[in-house]
Amino acid sequence: MKKNLITNNELPNALNIRIESSAQGDKSGVDLSDEAEMKIIENRDKDTEYFKDLNELIGIIVHKIRNPLAGISAAAEILMTKTEKNEANDKLFMMIFKKIDRLESTAKNLFMTFSKISNMKTIPRFKRDYKKID
C-alpha cells in the first residue's frame, strides 16, 4: 500500500498552501506565503463577510417594515367592515391598501436587490382587487 507522505523538507511549503475549490469542483492550492495572493484572499473574505452582514441587516429592516404593514392592513380591513359603505369610504380604503401594497413591494424589492435568494416564495405579497372593495 503506497501512501502520499510529506517529507520534513516539504512540510514548511505544505503548511503554506490553502486548498480552494472552484464552482466547478476543481481544487487548487494558493501559496499563503505570497503576500499578493494573501491580500487577494483577505479582500475576498472581507467582501464576503460584508455582504453576509449587509444581507442580514436588509433582512432585519424588511422584517421591521413588513410586520407593521400586516397590522395596518388587518386593522384597515376590520375598519372597512365596520364603516358605512359609500364611495368616499371605498376610495379612502382603496388608497390605504394601495399605499400598503406599495410599501410591501418596496420592501420586497429592497430584499431582492441585496439578497442572493432568487426564489421569493418565503415572502408573500398582499393581493388585492382594486376594482371592487366588498
PDB file of C-alpha atoms in Angstrom, residues 40-88:
ATOM      1  CA  ILE A  40      -6.473  38.932  -2.647  1.00  0.00           C
ATOM      2  CA  ILE A  41      -7.802  36.241  -0.304  1.00  0.00           C
ATOM      3  CA  GLU A  42      -8.184  38.709   2.590  1.00  0.00           C
ATOM      4  CA  ASN A  43     -10.077  41.207   0.417  1.00  0.00           C
ATOM      5  CA  ARG A  44     -12.361  38.488  -0.961  1.00  0.00           C
ATOM      6  CA  ASP A  45     -13.062  37.195   2.546  1.00  0.00           C
ATOM      7  CA  LYS A  46     -13.798  40.742   3.782  1.00  0.00           C
ATOM      8  CA  ASP A  47     -16.189  41.310   0.875  1.00  0.00           C
ATOM      9  CA  THR A  48     -17.928  38.011   1.585  1.00  0.00           C
ATOM     10  CA  GLU A  49     -18.344  38.881   5.270  1.00  0.00           C
ATOM     11  CA  TYR A  50     -19.505  42.422   4.392  1.00  0.00           C
ATOM     12  CA  PHE A  51     -22.215  41.164   2.026  1.00  0.00           C
ATOM     13  CA  LYS A  52     -23.277  38.492   4.501  1.00  0.00           C
ATOM     14  CA  ASP A  53     -23.710  41.186   7.171  1.00  0.00           C
ATOM     15  CA  LEU A  54     -25.446  43.504   4.688  1.00  0.00           C
ATOM     16  CA  ASN A  55     -27.906  40.761   3.697  1.00  0.00           C
ATOM     17  CA  GLU A  56     -28.674  40.105   7.356  1.00  0.00           C
ATOM     18  CA  LEU A  57     -29.224  43.828   8.010  1.00  0.00           C
ATOM     19  CA  ILE A  58     -31.517  44.177   4.988  1.00  0.00           C
ATOM     20  CA  GLY A  59     -33.489  41.147   6.176  1.00  0.00           C
ATOM     21  CA  ILE A  60     -33.982  42.781   9.584  1.00  0.00           C
ATOM     22  CA  ILE A  61     -35.032  46.100   8.016  1.00  0.00           C
ATOM     23  CA  VAL A  62     -37.512  44.404   5.671  1.00  0.00           C
ATOM     24  CA  HIS A  63     -38.945  42.447   8.601  1.00  0.00           C
ATOM     25  CA  LYS A  64     -39.325  45.677  10.614  1.00  0.00           C
ATOM     26  CA  ILE A  65     -41.205  47.261   7.694  1.00  0.00           C
ATOM     27  CA  ARG A  66     -43.433  44.304   6.861  1.00  0.00           C
ATOM     28  CA  ASN A  67     -44.664  43.495  10.380  1.00  0.00           C
ATOM     29  CA  PRO A  68     -46.393  46.862  10.946  1.00  0.00           C
ATOM     30  CA  LEU A  69     -47.780  46.735   7.405  1.00  0.00           C
ATOM     31  CA  ALA A  70     -49.523  43.457   8.198  1.00  0.00           C
ATOM     32  CA  GLY A  71     -51.051  45.016  11.322  1.00  0.00           C
ATOM     33  CA  ILE A  72     -52.114  48.153   9.476  1.00  0.00           C
ATOM     34  CA  SER A  73     -53.642  46.074   6.694  1.00  0.00           C
ATOM     35  CA  ALA A  74     -55.568  43.892   9.147  1.00  0.00           C
ATOM     36  CA  ALA A  75     -56.818  46.945  11.060  1.00  0.00           C
ATOM     37  CA  ALA A  76     -57.921  48.647   7.831  1.00  0.00           C
ATOM     38  CA  GLU A  77     -59.797  45.527   6.740  1.00  0.00           C
ATOM     39  CA  ILE A  78     -61.611  45.383  10.099  1.00  0.00           C
ATOM     40  CA  LEU A  79     -62.455  49.095   9.908  1.00  0.00           C
ATOM     41  CA  MET A  80     -63.719  48.617   6.373  1.00  0.00           C
ATOM     42  CA  THR A  81     -66.267  46.049   7.598  1.00  0.00           C
ATOM     43  CA  LYS A  82     -67.436  48.367  10.398  1.00  0.00           C
ATOM     44  CA  THR A  83     -67.810  51.596   8.439  1.00  0.00           C
ATOM     45  CA  GLU A  84     -70.623  52.774   6.254  1.00  0.00           C
ATOM     46  CA  LYS A  85     -70.365  51.613   2.651  1.00  0.00           C
ATOM     47  CA  ASN A  86     -70.150  54.619   0.368  1.00  0.00           C
ATOM     48  CA  GLU A  87     -67.954  55.884  -2.427  1.00  0.00           C
ATOM     49  CA  ALA A  88     -65.877  58.200  -0.217  1.00  0.00           C
TER      50      ALA A  88
END
